[in-house]
Amino acid sequence: MTRRRALTVAAGVTGAVSLASTGLLATPAAAAPQPLRDDKLKAAIRRAQARSRRLLTGRHSANRWEMQTAADDGGDIVTRRVPGTGLDVALHLGDAETVLVHVIRRFHYEVDQLGLHGEPDALAGWVPPSDVRDSGLPESNRASGTAVVIRPGSYPPGARGAFTAAQQVTLADIVADTEGVVRWGGDDKRPYEGLFYVAVRPGDARLARVATKIRAWNGTPGSGAGAVPDVTSRERRRKAAAFR
């Protein structure tokens, strides 16, 4: 006798047979979701929220990145060593850090070496928002960790002529490396020749693309900062001109 026939006979003898009793149900009913009871996770979320309230200002620098009240305090702005220079600088972690460090390294290798013989104040990054007088000026981007100043005591805002014509060709090539994601303050209407800053808003796809390209260079011998290109070549000069 088949199993189906046996069940039919049994049902006729003993009454209705439940499917559960036959074992024919494929899976048991799904259990109702339980509320979150992980106290450690809840505490971590509360700490993260408190940290954000402490560090984030709701105030934006000129490039629309949010200013932060502190560096090296669990937020997005952290002090990092710039490879090959022996110098440290506080920058916004992630893609902004990647492109700005690339700029600093190329300046160091190709324009003028930084930090020689214990040179003081060779490089400056993040500043507290309280130091920003005008959030519309490019230098306000320092308070969001998205700008650096080379030798802040040597190239004052508003002044021109700190670099030779040959150095300016290299500076234009460095900006072209970033596809215009980073801008040199010397190209601004109100010049600030020591300033380099991220010129796109947070989340801009161009920033992510350029940062990915630079990371690939950094992992390839003979590429990236330190592999001095011929900045006077026609192709590189043409590319540089597109970002000025």
PDB file of C-alpha atoms in Angstrom:
ATOM      1  CA  MET A   1       0.000   0.000   0.000  1.00  0.00           C
ATOM      2  CA  THR A   2       1.362   3.449  -0.871  1.00  0.00           C
ATOM      3  CA  ARG A   3       2.014   6.060   1.820  1.00  0.00           C
ATOM      4  CA  ARG A   4      -0.677   8.391   0.433  1.00  0.00           C
ATOM      5  CA  ARG A   5      -3.188   5.461   0.450  1.00  0.00           C
ATOM      6  CA  ALA A   6      -2.223   4.533   4.008  1.00  0.00           C
ATOM      7  CA  LEU A   7      -2.875   8.057   5.193  1.00  0.00           C
ATOM      8  CA  THR A   8      -6.246   8.110   3.490  1.00  0.00           C
ATOM      9  CA  VAL A   9      -7.227   4.855   5.181  1.00  0.00           C
ATOM     10  CA  ALA A  10      -5.982   6.110   8.549  1.00  0.00           C
ATOM     11  CA  ALA A  11      -7.986   9.266   8.172  1.00  0.00           C
ATOM     12  CA  GLY A  12     -11.084   7.257   7.473  1.00  0.00           C
ATOM     13  CA  VAL A  13     -10.583   5.170  10.586  1.00  0.00           C
ATOM     14  CA  THR A  14      -9.438   7.729  13.127  1.00  0.00           C
ATOM     15  CA  GLY A  15     -10.793  10.968  11.725  1.00  0.00           C
ATOM     16  CA  ALA A  16      -8.964  13.959  10.229  1.00  0.00           C
ATOM     17  CA  VAL A  17      -5.185  13.660  10.221  1.00  0.00           C
ATOM     18  CA  SER A  18      -3.184  16.913  10.630  1.00  0.00           C
ATOM     19  CA  LEU A  19      -0.368  17.589   8.220  1.00  0.00           C
ATOM     20  CA  ALA A  20       1.928  18.356  11.148  1.00  0.00           C
ATOM     21  CA  SER A  21       1.415  14.854  12.508  1.00  0.00           C
ATOM     22  CA  THR A  22       2.409  13.323   9.192  1.00  0.00           C
ATOM     23  CA  GLY A  23       5.722  15.137   8.982  1.00  0.00           C
ATOM     24  CA  LEU A  24       4.893  16.406   5.496  1.00  0.00           C
ATOM     25  CA  LEU A  25       5.338  20.100   6.316  1.00  0.00           C
ATOM     26  CA  ALA A  26       8.526  21.333   4.580  1.00  0.00           C
ATOM     27  CA  THR A  27       9.625  23.837   7.246  1.00  0.00           C
ATOM     28  CA  PRO A  28       8.270  25.121  10.546  1.00  0.00           C
ATOM     29  CA  ALA A  29       6.727  28.586  10.695  1.00  0.00           C
ATOM     30  CA  ALA A  30       9.304  31.398  10.940  1.00  0.00           C
ATOM     31  CA  ALA A  31       9.862  32.741  14.415  1.00  0.00           C
ATOM     32  CA  ALA A  32       8.835  36.312  15.097  1.00  0.00           C
ATOM     33  CA  PRO A  33      11.805  38.753  15.063  1.00  0.00           C
ATOM     34  CA  GLN A  34      13.157  39.551  18.472  1.00  0.00           C
ATOM     35  CA  PRO A  35      13.868  43.118  19.599  1.00  0.00           C
ATOM     36  CA  LEU A  36      17.529  44.230  19.752  1.00  0.00           C
ATOM     37  CA  ARG A  37      18.896  43.368  23.172  1.00  0.00           C
ATOM     38  CA  ASP A  38      22.629  43.843  22.614  1.00  0.00           C
ATOM     39  CA  ASP A  39      23.495  46.375  25.310  1.00  0.00           C
ATOM     40  CA  LYS A  40      27.111  46.660  24.111  1.00  0.00           C
ATOM     41  CA  LEU A  41      25.973  47.601  20.604  1.00  0.00           C
ATOM     42  CA  LYS A  42      23.536  50.158  21.966  1.00  0.00           C
ATOM     43  CA  ALA A  43      26.286  51.675  24.107  1.00  0.00           C
ATOM     44  CA  ALA A  44      28.624  51.864  21.106  1.00  0.00           C
ATOM     45  CA  ILE A  45      25.941  53.637  19.075  1.00  0.00           C
ATOM     46  CA  ARG A  46      25.406  56.143  21.874  1.00  0.00           C
ATOM     47  CA  ARG A  47      29.149  56.821  22.065  1.00  0.00           C
ATOM     48  CA  ALA A  48      29.343  57.334  18.289  1.00  0.00           C
ATOM     49  CA  GLN A  49      26.409  59.738  18.379  1.00  0.00           C
ATOM     50  CA  ALA A  50      27.976  61.684  21.244  1.00  0.00           C
ATOM     51  CA  ARG A  51      31.284  61.855  19.365  1.00  0.00           C
ATOM     52  CA  SER A  52      29.530  63.219  16.285  1.00  0.00           C
ATOM     53  CA  ARG A  53      27.764  65.885  18.354  1.00  0.00           C
ATOM     54  CA  ARG A  54      31.104  66.847  19.880  1.00  0.00           C
ATOM     55  CA  LEU A  55      33.096  66.984  16.644  1.00  0.00           C
ATOM     56  CA  LEU A  56      30.660  68.063  13.929  1.00  0.00           C
ATOM     57  CA  THR A  57      29.776  71.719  13.752  1.00  0.00           C
ATOM     58  CA  GLY A  58      27.062  71.993  11.117  1.00  0.00           C
ATOM     59  CA  ARG A  59      29.279  74.672   9.599  1.00  0.00           C
ATOM     60  CA  HIS A  60      30.811  74.166   6.162  1.00  0.00           C
ATOM     61  CA  SER A  61      34.062  75.298   4.633  1.00  0.00           C
ATOM     62  CA  ALA A  62      34.173  76.890   1.180  1.00  0.00           C
ATOM     63  CA  ASN A  63      34.107  73.510  -0.598  1.00  0.00           C
ATOM     64  CA  ARG A  64      31.030  72.423   1.431  1.00  0.00           C
ATOM     65  CA  TRP A  65      32.806  69.861   3.595  1.00  0.00           C
ATOM     66  CA  GLU A  66      31.795  70.057   7.248  1.00  0.00           C
ATOM     67  CA  MET A  67      34.233  71.645   9.666  1.00  0.00           C
ATOM     68  CA  GLN A  68      35.233  69.555  12.665  1.00  0.00           C
ATOM     69  CA  THR A  69      36.223  70.771  16.103  1.00  0.00           C
ATOM     70  CA  ALA A  70      39.193  68.474  16.708  1.00  0.00           C
ATOM     71  CA  ALA A  71      41.765  66.211  15.103  1.00  0.00           C
ATOM     72  CA  ASP A  72      42.872  62.819  16.429  1.00  0.00           C
ATOM     73  CA  ASP A  73      39.793  62.564  18.629  1.00  0.00           C
ATOM     74  CA  GLY A  74      37.904  59.704  17.025  1.00  0.00           C
ATOM     75  CA  GLY A  75      36.558  61.734  14.115  1.00  0.00           C
ATOM     76  CA  ASP A  76      37.373  61.933  10.429  1.00  0.00           C
ATOM     77  CA  ILE A  77      40.416  64.189  10.789  1.00  0.00           C
ATOM     78  CA  VAL A  78      43.615  62.369  11.732  1.00  0.00           C
ATOM     79  CA  THR A  79      47.313  63.212  11.725  1.00  0.00           C
ATOM     80  CA  ARG A  80      49.273  61.160   9.217  1.00  0.00           C
ATOM     81  CA  ARG A  81      52.924  60.915   8.165  1.00  0.00           C
ATOM     82  CA  VAL A  82      53.542  62.023   4.558  1.00  0.00           C
ATOM     83  CA  PRO A  83      55.747  59.261   3.086  1.00  0.00           C
ATOM     84  CA  GLY A  84      59.191  60.383   2.015  1.00  0.00           C
ATOM     85  CA  THR A  85      59.065  63.747   3.793  1.00  0.00           C
ATOM     86  CA  GLY A  86      59.330  62.983   7.496  1.00  0.00           C
ATOM     87  CA  LEU A  87      56.446  65.437   8.018  1.00  0.00           C
ATOM     88  CA  ASP A  88      53.051  64.955   9.646  1.00  0.00           C
ATOM     89  CA  VAL A  89      49.801  66.647   8.680  1.00  0.00           C
ATOM     90  CA  ALA A  90      46.192  66.448   9.905  1.00  0.00           C
ATOM     91  CA  LEU A  91      43.750  65.716   7.079  1.00  0.00           C
ATOM     92  CA  HIS A  92      40.287  64.280   6.443  1.00  0.00           C
ATOM     93  CA  LEU A  93      40.670  60.510   6.187  1.00  0.00           C
ATOM     94  CA  GLY A  94      39.918  58.743   2.931  1.00  0.00           C
ATOM     95  CA  ASP A  95      39.985  60.103  -0.592  1.00  0.00           C
ATOM     96  CA  ALA A  96      40.736  63.698   0.452  1.00  0.00           C
ATOM     97  CA  GLU A  97      43.798  62.531   2.368  1.00  0.00           C
ATOM     98  CA  THR A  98      44.980  60.422  -0.574  1.00  0.00           C
ATOM     99  CA  VAL A  99      44.929  63.226  -3.133  1.00  0.00           C
ATOM    100  CA  LEU A 100      46.382  65.889  -0.831  1.00  0.00           C
ATOM    101  CA  VAL A 101      49.231  63.645   0.312  1.00  0.00           C
ATOM    102  CA  HIS A 102      50.023  62.971  -3.349  1.00  0.00           C
ATOM    103  CA  VAL A 103      50.214  66.727  -3.961  1.00  0.00           C
ATOM    104  CA  ILE A 104      52.487  67.263  -0.962  1.00  0.00           C
ATOM    105  CA  ARG A 105      54.824  64.474  -2.022  1.00  0.00           C
ATOM    106  CA  ARG A 106      55.144  65.744  -5.584  1.00  0.00           C
ATOM    107  CA  PHE A 107      55.829  69.262  -4.294  1.00  0.00           C
ATOM    108  CA  HIS A 108      58.523  67.863  -2.015  1.00  0.00           C
ATOM    109  CA  TYR A 109      60.183  65.811  -4.766  1.00  0.00           C
ATOM    110  CA  GLU A 110      59.804  68.165  -7.723  1.00  0.00           C
ATOM    111  CA  VAL A 111      59.263  71.763  -6.590  1.00  0.00           C
ATOM    112  CA  ASP A 112      61.159  72.300  -3.333  1.00  0.00           C
ATOM    113  CA  GLN A 113      62.121  69.892  -0.564  1.00  0.00           C
ATOM    114  CA  LEU A 114      60.261  70.408   2.684  1.00  0.00           C
ATOM    115  CA  GLY A 115      61.535  70.130   6.221  1.00  0.00           C
ATOM    116  CA  LEU A 116      65.243  70.258   5.419  1.00  0.00           C
ATOM    117  CA  HIS A 117      67.607  70.875   8.349  1.00  0.00           C
ATOM    118  CA  GLY A 118      64.753  71.013  10.824  1.00  0.00           C
ATOM    119  CA  GLU A 119      62.809  73.680   8.953  1.00  0.00           C
ATOM    120  CA  PRO A 120      59.958  74.794  11.245  1.00  0.00           C
ATOM    121  CA  ASP A 121      56.360  74.963  10.040  1.00  0.00           C
ATOM    122  CA  ALA A 122      57.029  73.358   6.669  1.00  0.00           C
ATOM    123  CA  LEU A 123      53.494  72.011   6.390  1.00  0.00           C
ATOM    124  CA  ALA A 124      50.116  72.751   7.993  1.00  0.00           C
ATOM    125  CA  GLY A 125      46.753  71.044   7.654  1.00  0.00           C
ATOM    126  CA  TRP A 126      43.651  71.156   9.840  1.00  0.00           C
ATOM    127  CA  VAL A 127      42.879  74.202  11.981  1.00  0.00           C
ATOM    128  CA  PRO A 128      40.031  74.665  14.492  1.00  0.00           C
ATOM    129  CA  PRO A 129      36.875  76.257  13.059  1.00  0.00           C
ATOM    130  CA  SER A 130      37.350  79.096  15.553  1.00  0.00           C
ATOM    131  CA  ASP A 131      40.403  80.141  13.507  1.00  0.00           C
ATOM    132  CA  VAL A 132      38.287  80.609  10.368  1.00  0.00           C
ATOM    133  CA  ARG A 133      37.235  84.216   9.883  1.00  0.00           C
ATOM    134  CA  ASP A 134      35.531  83.799   6.512  1.00  0.00           C
ATOM    135  CA  SER A 135      34.123  80.405   5.517  1.00  0.00           C
ATOM    136  CA  GLY A 136      33.845  81.639   1.935  1.00  0.00           C
ATOM    137  CA  LEU A 137      37.624  81.778   1.477  1.00  0.00           C
ATOM    138  CA  PRO A 138      39.484  78.711   0.177  1.00  0.00           C
ATOM    139  CA  GLU A 139      41.711  78.564   3.251  1.00  0.00           C
ATOM    140  CA  SER A 140      38.600  77.796   5.332  1.00  0.00           C
ATOM    141  CA  ASN A 141      38.839  74.289   3.864  1.00  0.00           C
ATOM    142  CA  ARG A 142      41.591  73.594   6.355  1.00  0.00           C
ATOM    143  CA  ALA A 143      38.971  73.419   9.132  1.00  0.00           C
ATOM    144  CA  SER A 144      37.312  70.491   7.355  1.00  0.00           C
ATOM    145  CA  GLY A 145      40.660  68.750   6.846  1.00  0.00           C
ATOM    146  CA  THR A 146      40.509  69.222   3.073  1.00  0.00           C
ATOM    147  CA  ALA A 147      43.363  71.689   2.535  1.00  0.00           C
ATOM    148  CA  VAL A 148      47.056  72.054   3.279  1.00  0.00           C
ATOM    149  CA  VAL A 149      49.405  74.997   3.358  1.00  0.00           C
ATOM    150  CA  ILE A 150      53.020  74.642   2.304  1.00  0.00           C
ATOM    151  CA  ARG A 151      55.260  76.833   4.467  1.00  0.00           C
ATOM    152  CA  PRO A 152      52.443  78.935   5.923  1.00  0.00           C
ATOM    153  CA  GLY A 153      54.890  81.621   7.025  1.00  0.00           C
ATOM    154  CA  SER A 154      56.500  82.016   3.596  1.00  0.00           C
ATOM    155  CA  TYR A 155      53.704  82.426   1.045  1.00  0.00           C
ATOM    156  CA  PRO A 156      51.220  84.976   2.429  1.00  0.00           C
ATOM    157  CA  PRO A 157      47.701  85.261   0.983  1.00  0.00           C
ATOM    158  CA  GLY A 158      47.416  87.931  -1.698  1.00  0.00           C
ATOM    159  CA  ALA A 159      51.069  87.783  -2.776  1.00  0.00           C
ATOM    160  CA  ARG A 160      52.406  86.407  -6.056  1.00  0.00           C
ATOM    161  CA  GLY A 161      55.842  85.543  -7.386  1.00  0.00           C
ATOM    162  CA  ALA A 162      57.066  82.989  -4.846  1.00  0.00           C
ATOM    163  CA  PHE A 163      57.760  80.384  -7.544  1.00  0.00           C
ATOM    164  CA  THR A 164      59.805  80.488 -10.717  1.00  0.00           C
ATOM    165  CA  ALA A 165      58.242  79.901 -14.128  1.00  0.00           C
ATOM    166  CA  ALA A 166      59.658  76.366 -14.174  1.00  0.00           C
ATOM    167  CA  GLN A 167      58.209  75.630 -10.723  1.00  0.00           C
ATOM    168  CA  GLN A 168      54.828  76.913 -11.844  1.00  0.00           C
ATOM    169  CA  VAL A 169      54.870  74.488 -14.772  1.00  0.00           C
ATOM    170  CA  THR A 170      55.391  71.659 -12.277  1.00  0.00           C
ATOM    171  CA  LEU A 171      52.649  72.973  -9.999  1.00  0.00           C
ATOM    172  CA  ALA A 172      50.225  72.995 -12.924  1.00  0.00           C
ATOM    173  CA  ASP A 173      51.214  69.407 -13.743  1.00  0.00           C
ATOM    174  CA  ILE A 174      50.579  68.359 -10.131  1.00  0.00           C
ATOM    175  CA  VAL A 175      47.063  69.809 -10.279  1.00  0.00           C
ATOM    176  CA  ALA A 176      46.522  68.009 -13.599  1.00  0.00           C
ATOM    177  CA  ASP A 177      47.488  64.734 -11.902  1.00  0.00           C
ATOM    178  CA  THR A 178      44.420  65.232  -9.692  1.00  0.00           C
ATOM    179  CA  GLU A 179      42.242  66.119 -12.708  1.00  0.00           C
ATOM    180  CA  GLY A 180      41.364  69.397 -11.047  1.00  0.00           C
ATOM    181  CA  VAL A 181      40.001  67.724  -7.905  1.00  0.00           C
ATOM    182  CA  VAL A 182      42.722  69.624  -6.036  1.00  0.00           C
ATOM    183  CA  ARG A 183      43.235  73.309  -6.787  1.00  0.00           C
ATOM    184  CA  TRP A 184      46.351  75.397  -6.219  1.00  0.00           C
ATOM    185  CA  GLY A 185      45.651  78.661  -4.449  1.00  0.00           C
ATOM    186  CA  GLY A 186      48.111  80.426  -6.717  1.00  0.00           C
ATOM    187  CA  ASP A 187      45.586  80.102  -9.548  1.00  0.00           C
ATOM    188  CA  ASP A 188      42.850  81.896  -7.606  1.00  0.00           C
ATOM    189  CA  LYS A 189      41.858  85.496  -8.223  1.00  0.00           C
ATOM    190  CA  ARG A 190      43.079  86.268  -4.713  1.00  0.00           C
ATOM    191  CA  PRO A 191      46.260  84.180  -4.738  1.00  0.00           C
ATOM    192  CA  TYR A 192      47.470  82.049  -1.875  1.00  0.00           C
ATOM    193  CA  GLU A 193      50.495  80.307  -3.307  1.00  0.00           C
ATOM    194  CA  GLY A 194      51.119  78.007  -0.350  1.00  0.00           C
ATOM    195  CA  LEU A 195      47.561  76.622  -0.383  1.00  0.00           C
ATOM    196  CA  PHE A 196      46.262  73.422  -1.990  1.00  0.00           C
ATOM    197  CA  TYR A 197      42.665  72.366  -1.384  1.00  0.00           C
ATOM    198  CA  VAL A 198      40.018  69.856  -2.427  1.00  0.00           C
ATOM    199  CA  ALA A 199      37.849  71.721  -4.932  1.00  0.00           C
ATOM    200  CA  VAL A 200      34.864  69.341  -5.081  1.00  0.00           C
ATOM    201  CA  ARG A 201      32.054  68.619  -2.659  1.00  0.00           C
ATOM    202  CA  PRO A 202      31.786  65.499  -0.494  1.00  0.00           C
ATOM    203  CA  GLY A 203      30.656  62.466  -2.449  1.00  0.00           C
ATOM    204  CA  ASP A 204      31.828  63.781  -5.815  1.00  0.00           C
ATOM    205  CA  ALA A 205      32.584  60.769  -8.027  1.00  0.00           C
ATOM    206  CA  ARG A 206      35.637  62.493  -9.483  1.00  0.00           C
ATOM    207  CA  LEU A 207      37.353  62.543  -6.106  1.00  0.00           C
ATOM    208  CA  ALA A 208      36.842  58.805  -5.622  1.00  0.00           C
ATOM    209  CA  ARG A 209      38.087  58.074  -9.147  1.00  0.00           C
ATOM    210  CA  VAL A 210      41.253  60.144  -8.780  1.00  0.00           C
ATOM    211  CA  ALA A 211      42.000  58.717  -5.327  1.00  0.00           C
ATOM    212  CA  THR A 212      41.681  55.193  -6.725  1.00  0.00           C
ATOM    213  CA  LYS A 213      44.088  56.094  -9.530  1.00  0.00           C
ATOM    214  CA  ILE A 214      46.643  57.509  -7.083  1.00  0.00           C
ATOM    215  CA  ARG A 215      46.433  54.441  -4.833  1.00  0.00           C
ATOM    216  CA  ALA A 216      47.152  52.275  -7.865  1.00  0.00           C
ATOM    217  CA  TRP A 217      50.186  54.428  -8.651  1.00  0.00           C
ATOM    218  CA  ASN A 218      51.385  54.111  -5.065  1.00  0.00           C
ATOM    219  CA  GLY A 219      51.320  50.338  -5.396  1.00  0.00           C
ATOM    220  CA  THR A 220      53.197  50.294  -8.695  1.00  0.00           C
ATOM    221  CA  PRO A 221      57.004  50.743  -8.718  1.00  0.00           C
ATOM    222  CA  GLY A 222      58.052  53.676 -10.886  1.00  0.00           C
ATOM    223  CA  SER A 223      54.651  55.368 -10.737  1.00  0.00           C
ATOM    224  CA  GLY A 224      53.129  58.201  -8.741  1.00  0.00           C
ATOM    225  CA  ALA A 225      54.944  60.710  -6.561  1.00  0.00           C
ATOM    226  CA  GLY A 226      58.698  60.293  -6.760  1.00  0.00           C
ATOM    227  CA  ALA A 227      58.657  59.098 -10.371  1.00  0.00           C
ATOM    228  CA  VAL A 228      59.534  62.501 -11.820  1.00  0.00           C
ATOM    229  CA  PRO A 229      57.772  63.010 -15.181  1.00  0.00           C
ATOM    230  CA  ASP A 230      58.752  65.337 -18.006  1.00  0.00           C
ATOM    231  CA  VAL A 231      56.335  68.135 -17.139  1.00  0.00           C
ATOM    232  CA  THR A 232      57.443  70.098 -20.211  1.00  0.00           C
ATOM    233  CA  SER A 233      56.178  67.510 -22.690  1.00  0.00           C
ATOM    234  CA  ARG A 234      53.494  68.754 -25.055  1.00  0.00           C
ATOM    235  CA  GLU A 235      50.949  66.213 -23.846  1.00  0.00           C
ATOM    236  CA  ARG A 236      51.427  67.044 -20.176  1.00  0.00           C
ATOM    237  CA  ARG A 237      51.407  70.809 -20.808  1.00  0.00           C
ATOM    238  CA  ARG A 238      48.157  70.461 -22.754  1.00  0.00           C
ATOM    239  CA  LYS A 239      46.576  68.428 -19.966  1.00  0.00           C
ATOM    240  CA  ALA A 240      47.726  70.893 -17.308  1.00  0.00           C
ATOM    241  CA  ALA A 241      46.269  73.845 -19.236  1.00  0.00           C
ATOM    242  CA  ALA A 242      42.818  72.279 -19.028  1.00  0.00           C
ATOM    243  CA  PHE A 243      42.715  72.701 -15.257  1.00  0.00           C
ATOM    244  CA  ARG A 244      43.849  76.309 -14.928  1.00  0.00           C
TER     245      ARG A 244
END
